[in-house]
Short mmCIF file of C-alpha atoms in Angstrom, two decimals:
data_model
loop_
_atom_site.label_atom_id
_atom_site.label_comp_id
_atom_site.label_asym_id
_atom_site.label_seq_id
_atom_site.Cartn_x
_atom_site.Cartn_y
_atom_site.Cartn_z
CA MET I 1 16.86 -9.36 -28.17
CA ALA I 2 20.17 -11.16 -28.32
CA GLY I 3 22.54 -10.94 -25.35
CA TYR I 4 25.54 -11.43 -27.63
CA LYS I 5 25.71 -9.53 -30.92
CA LYS I 6 28.86 -11.09 -32.41
CA VAL I 7 30.17 -14.57 -31.61
CA LEU I 8 32.70 -17.12 -32.79
CA LEU I 9 31.29 -20.65 -32.63
CA LYS I 10 33.95 -23.35 -32.30
CA LEU I 11 32.89 -26.89 -33.19
CA SER I 12 34.97 -30.04 -33.27
CA GLY I 13 35.02 -32.14 -36.39
CA GLU I 14 34.13 -35.17 -34.28
CA ALA I 15 30.88 -33.44 -33.31
CA LEU I 16 29.70 -33.72 -36.91
CA MET I 17 29.99 -37.51 -36.80
CA GLY I 18 26.90 -37.80 -34.64
CA ASP I 19 26.25 -41.51 -34.21
CA LYS I 20 28.60 -42.47 -37.02
CA ASN I 21 32.18 -43.65 -36.65
CA TYR I 22 33.51 -41.44 -39.42
CA GLY I 23 32.52 -38.56 -41.68
CA ILE I 24 29.43 -36.39 -41.41
CA ASP I 25 26.07 -37.30 -39.90
CA GLU I 26 23.53 -35.36 -41.95
CA ASN I 27 21.06 -35.28 -39.06
CA ARG I 28 23.60 -33.77 -36.64
CA LEU I 29 24.68 -31.27 -39.28
CA GLY I 30 21.05 -30.30 -39.84
CA GLU I 31 20.53 -29.78 -36.10
CA TYR I 32 23.59 -27.56 -35.86
CA VAL I 33 22.76 -25.31 -38.80
CA ALA I 34 19.16 -24.94 -37.64
CA GLN I 35 20.48 -23.61 -34.32
CA VAL I 36 22.85 -21.24 -36.11
CA LYS I 37 20.10 -19.86 -38.33
CA GLU I 38 17.96 -19.34 -35.23
CA ILE I 39 20.48 -16.97 -33.67
CA CYS I 40 21.17 -15.22 -36.98
CA GLU I 41 17.47 -14.35 -37.11
CA LEU I 42 17.93 -12.51 -33.80
CA GLY I 43 20.53 -10.33 -35.48
CA THR I 44 23.63 -12.03 -34.04
CA GLN I 45 26.69 -12.04 -36.29
CA VAL I 46 28.26 -15.51 -36.39
CA GLY I 47 31.67 -16.82 -37.34
CA ILE I 48 32.36 -20.57 -37.23
CA VAL I 49 35.60 -22.52 -36.89
CA ILE I 50 35.22 -26.25 -37.45
CA GLY I 51 37.79 -28.95 -36.79
CA GLY I 52 38.57 -31.87 -39.08
CA GLY I 53 38.90 -34.81 -36.71
CA ASN I 54 35.90 -36.62 -38.19
CA ILE I 55 37.98 -37.06 -41.36
CA PHE I 56 41.65 -36.79 -40.38
CA ARG I 57 43.71 -35.53 -37.45
CA GLY I 58 47.31 -34.55 -38.10
CA MET I 59 48.60 -35.98 -34.82
CA GLN I 60 47.07 -39.38 -35.57
CA GLY I 61 49.18 -39.54 -38.71
CA LEU I 62 52.38 -39.56 -36.67
CA ASP I 63 51.65 -43.08 -35.47
CA LYS I 64 51.24 -44.22 -39.06
CA GLY I 65 54.47 -42.78 -40.38
CA PHE I 66 53.15 -39.47 -41.70
CA ASP I 67 55.39 -36.43 -41.60
CA ARG I 68 53.94 -34.01 -39.01
CA VAL I 69 53.73 -31.08 -41.43
CA LYS I 70 52.02 -33.13 -44.15
CA GLY I 71 49.70 -34.65 -41.56
CA ASP I 72 48.70 -31.21 -40.32
CA TYR I 73 48.00 -30.02 -43.86
CA MET I 74 45.78 -33.09 -44.38
CA GLY I 75 43.90 -32.19 -41.20
CA MET I 76 43.48 -28.61 -42.37
CA LEU I 77 42.10 -29.81 -45.69
CA ALA I 78 39.56 -31.85 -43.72
CA THR I 79 38.33 -28.62 -42.09
CA VAL I 80 37.61 -27.24 -45.58
CA ILE I 81 35.43 -30.26 -46.38
CA ASN I 82 33.51 -29.71 -43.14
CA GLY I 83 33.24 -26.00 -43.81
CA LEU I 84 31.74 -26.59 -47.24
CA ALA I 85 29.25 -29.03 -45.68
CA ILE I 86 28.16 -26.39 -43.16
CA GLN I 87 27.89 -23.73 -45.85
CA SER I 88 25.78 -25.98 -48.06
CA ALA I 89 23.53 -27.01 -45.17
CA LEU I 90 23.02 -23.38 -44.10
CA GLU I 91 22.20 -22.27 -47.63
CA SER I 92 19.72 -25.12 -48.02
CA ILE I 93 17.64 -23.63 -45.18
CA GLY I 94 17.89 -20.06 -46.46
CA GLN I 95 20.83 -18.74 -44.43
CA LYS I 96 23.60 -16.98 -46.35
CA ALA I 97 27.10 -18.29 -45.59
CA ARG I 98 30.61 -17.72 -46.85
CA VAL I 99 33.66 -20.01 -46.62
CA LEU I 100 36.96 -18.23 -46.06
CA THR I 101 40.20 -20.18 -46.31
CA ALA I 102 43.51 -19.38 -44.61
CA ILE I 103 45.40 -20.01 -47.86
CA LYS I 104 44.48 -19.32 -51.47
CA MET I 105 42.01 -22.04 -52.55
CA GLU I 106 39.74 -20.45 -55.15
CA PRO I 107 37.20 -21.55 -56.30
CA VAL I 108 36.72 -23.74 -53.20
CA GLY I 109 36.61 -20.74 -50.90
CA GLU I 110 37.76 -17.13 -50.72
CA ARG I 111 41.14 -16.22 -49.20
CA TYR I 112 40.63 -14.88 -45.67
CA SER I 113 41.07 -11.24 -44.81
CA LYS I 114 39.69 -9.36 -41.83
CA GLU I 115 38.06 -6.78 -44.10
CA LYS I 116 36.30 -9.46 -46.14
CA CYS I 117 35.14 -11.19 -42.95
CA LEU I 118 33.70 -8.05 -41.36
CA ALA I 119 31.97 -7.01 -44.58
CA ALA I 120 30.29 -10.42 -44.86
CA LEU I 121 29.14 -10.31 -41.23
CA GLU I 122 27.59 -6.88 -41.81
CA THR I 123 25.47 -8.36 -44.62
CA ASP I 124 24.16 -11.10 -42.28
CA GLU I 125 26.30 -13.88 -43.75
CA VAL I 126 27.64 -16.63 -41.50
CA VAL I 127 31.41 -16.69 -42.01
CA ILE I 128 33.02 -20.14 -41.89
CA PHE I 129 36.77 -20.03 -41.28
CA THR I 130 38.60 -23.04 -42.71
CA PHE I 131 42.13 -24.39 -43.12
CA GLY I 132 43.01 -23.47 -39.54
CA THR I 133 45.58 -20.70 -39.23
CA GLY I 134 47.16 -21.85 -42.50
CA ASN I 135 50.20 -23.15 -40.63
CA PRO I 136 51.17 -26.61 -39.33
CA PHE I 137 51.67 -27.15 -35.57
CA PHE I 138 48.63 -25.02 -34.70
CA THR I 139 45.25 -26.46 -33.76
CA THR I 140 41.78 -25.31 -34.76
CA ASP I 141 41.43 -24.09 -31.15
CA THR I 142 44.18 -21.60 -31.93
CA ALA I 143 42.47 -20.75 -35.23
CA ALA I 144 39.27 -20.06 -33.28
CA ALA I 145 41.07 -17.76 -30.84
CA LEU I 146 42.83 -15.92 -33.68
CA ARG I 147 39.71 -15.45 -35.81
CA GLY I 148 37.64 -14.57 -32.75
CA VAL I 149 40.02 -11.74 -31.88
CA GLU I 150 40.22 -10.57 -35.50
CA MET I 151 36.46 -10.51 -36.05
CA GLU I 152 36.07 -8.64 -32.74
CA ALA I 153 33.79 -11.30 -31.26
CA GLU I 154 32.36 -10.78 -27.80
CA VAL I 155 32.84 -14.44 -26.87
CA ILE I 156 34.02 -17.79 -28.19
CA LEU I 157 31.23 -20.33 -27.89
CA LYS I 158 32.81 -23.75 -27.61
CA GLY I 159 30.10 -26.23 -28.50
CA THR I 160 30.74 -29.69 -27.05
CA ARG I 161 28.80 -32.75 -25.93
CA VAL I 162 29.30 -31.78 -22.26
CA ASP I 163 27.30 -29.00 -20.62
CA GLY I 164 30.28 -27.05 -19.28
CA VAL I 165 33.61 -27.28 -17.50
CA TYR I 166 33.91 -29.73 -14.61
CA THR I 167 36.48 -30.46 -11.92
CA ALA I 168 37.07 -33.77 -13.73
CA ASP I 169 35.70 -35.62 -16.75
CA PRO I 170 32.00 -36.06 -15.86
CA GLU I 171 31.75 -39.03 -18.24
CA LYS I 172 34.35 -40.87 -16.15
CA ASP I 173 34.01 -39.37 -12.67
CA PRO I 174 30.47 -39.22 -11.22
CA THR I 175 31.70 -36.94 -8.40
CA ALA I 176 32.84 -34.23 -10.83
CA THR I 177 31.25 -30.85 -10.18
CA LYS I 178 30.53 -28.13 -12.72
CA PHE I 179 31.79 -24.56 -12.71
CA ASP I 180 29.34 -21.79 -13.64
CA THR I 181 32.23 -19.38 -14.12
CA ILE I 182 35.99 -19.73 -13.79
CA THR I 183 38.91 -17.45 -14.53
CA PHE I 184 41.61 -18.24 -17.08
CA ASP I 185 44.18 -18.35 -14.26
CA GLU I 186 42.08 -20.74 -12.15
CA ALA I 187 41.49 -23.04 -15.12
CA TYR I 188 45.22 -23.09 -15.90
CA THR I 189 46.19 -23.75 -12.27
CA LYS I 190 43.69 -26.62 -12.03
CA GLY I 191 44.97 -28.10 -15.30
CA LEU I 192 41.54 -28.04 -16.94
CA LYS I 193 41.74 -28.86 -20.64
CA ILE I 194 39.36 -26.29 -22.14
CA MET I 195 41.40 -25.31 -25.19
CA ASP I 196 45.04 -25.84 -26.04
CA LEU I 197 47.48 -23.54 -24.25
CA THR I 198 48.27 -21.35 -27.26
CA ALA I 199 44.56 -20.63 -27.83
CA PHE I 200 43.91 -20.21 -24.12
CA THR I 201 46.71 -17.67 -23.76
CA MET I 202 45.52 -15.70 -26.78
CA CYS I 203 42.01 -15.47 -25.35
CA LYS I 204 43.30 -14.41 -21.93
CA GLU I 205 45.65 -11.75 -23.33
CA ASN I 206 42.95 -10.30 -25.59
CA ASP I 207 40.22 -10.49 -22.93
CA LEU I 208 38.08 -12.80 -25.09
CA PRO I 209 35.86 -15.00 -22.87
CA ILE I 210 35.14 -18.64 -23.69
CA LEU I 211 31.73 -20.15 -23.00
CA VAL I 212 31.66 -23.96 -22.98
CA PHE I 213 28.22 -25.49 -23.48
CA ASP I 214 26.36 -28.55 -24.78
CA MET I 215 25.72 -27.94 -28.48
CA ASN I 216 24.03 -31.30 -28.96
CA THR I 217 20.86 -30.21 -27.17
CA PRO I 218 18.71 -28.28 -29.68
CA GLY I 219 17.86 -24.81 -28.40
CA ASN I 220 20.97 -24.43 -26.24
CA LEU I 221 22.73 -22.08 -28.65
CA LEU I 222 19.73 -19.75 -28.59
CA LYS I 223 19.70 -19.86 -24.77
CA VAL I 224 23.38 -18.92 -24.69
CA ILE I 225 22.82 -15.97 -27.03
CA LYS I 226 19.90 -14.76 -24.93
CA GLY I 227 22.13 -14.80 -21.85
CA GLU I 228 20.57 -17.74 -20.02
CA ASN I 229 22.78 -19.33 -17.40
CA ILE I 230 23.93 -22.51 -19.10
CA GLY I 231 27.41 -23.85 -19.68
CA THR I 232 30.58 -22.46 -18.10
CA LEU I 233 32.00 -18.99 -18.76
CA VAL I 234 35.80 -18.70 -18.68
CA LYS I 235 37.01 -15.11 -18.36
CA ASN I 236 39.64 -12.83 -16.81
#
């Protein structure tokens, strides 16, 4: 039986690059959707927010003369491309999935509403939230916090290439130590960059825990859902 019954999975766009320098690595995408299907078969309801950094990041455009608002819209469009890729990959292995967009984009995806989201989850569809919050100046972290609260998720699962939250960057500092659990207040005081501050505050105020774990190891998502002690849980 699943430990978590309803989750929001947050993935970065860069994660989809795998070993590539740009775009989508089909092998990494296949690994991810196989893990998602695995937890759906346990009866877990899954929402996904995907970033767009493998294609375009709004902030990067500032250095190249892009207007911030236009750059952010370009980044949000990139999340739609990634969302469609995830939907297609899930459907190819027999898992129903639906793309919801924060703005009207038919026939690319359906316009988001909470009612539509909850109805899809009840029919065992994976719901993929795209186009961020629909507004510039907000990150996909904030979109994940917002959609997680709206879909009444039990936890945000932040899938990364690191197996949790550390005192420092473990890829740069060999003395860094990992937290099993940490409170929102402790993480803020220590200056740990888990999610951006807007998203972090929304999760804290709505009592929505964040579990940071290594998504790149096949089987880890299933372990998280079953309640095994991997990753780092951030909570009140």
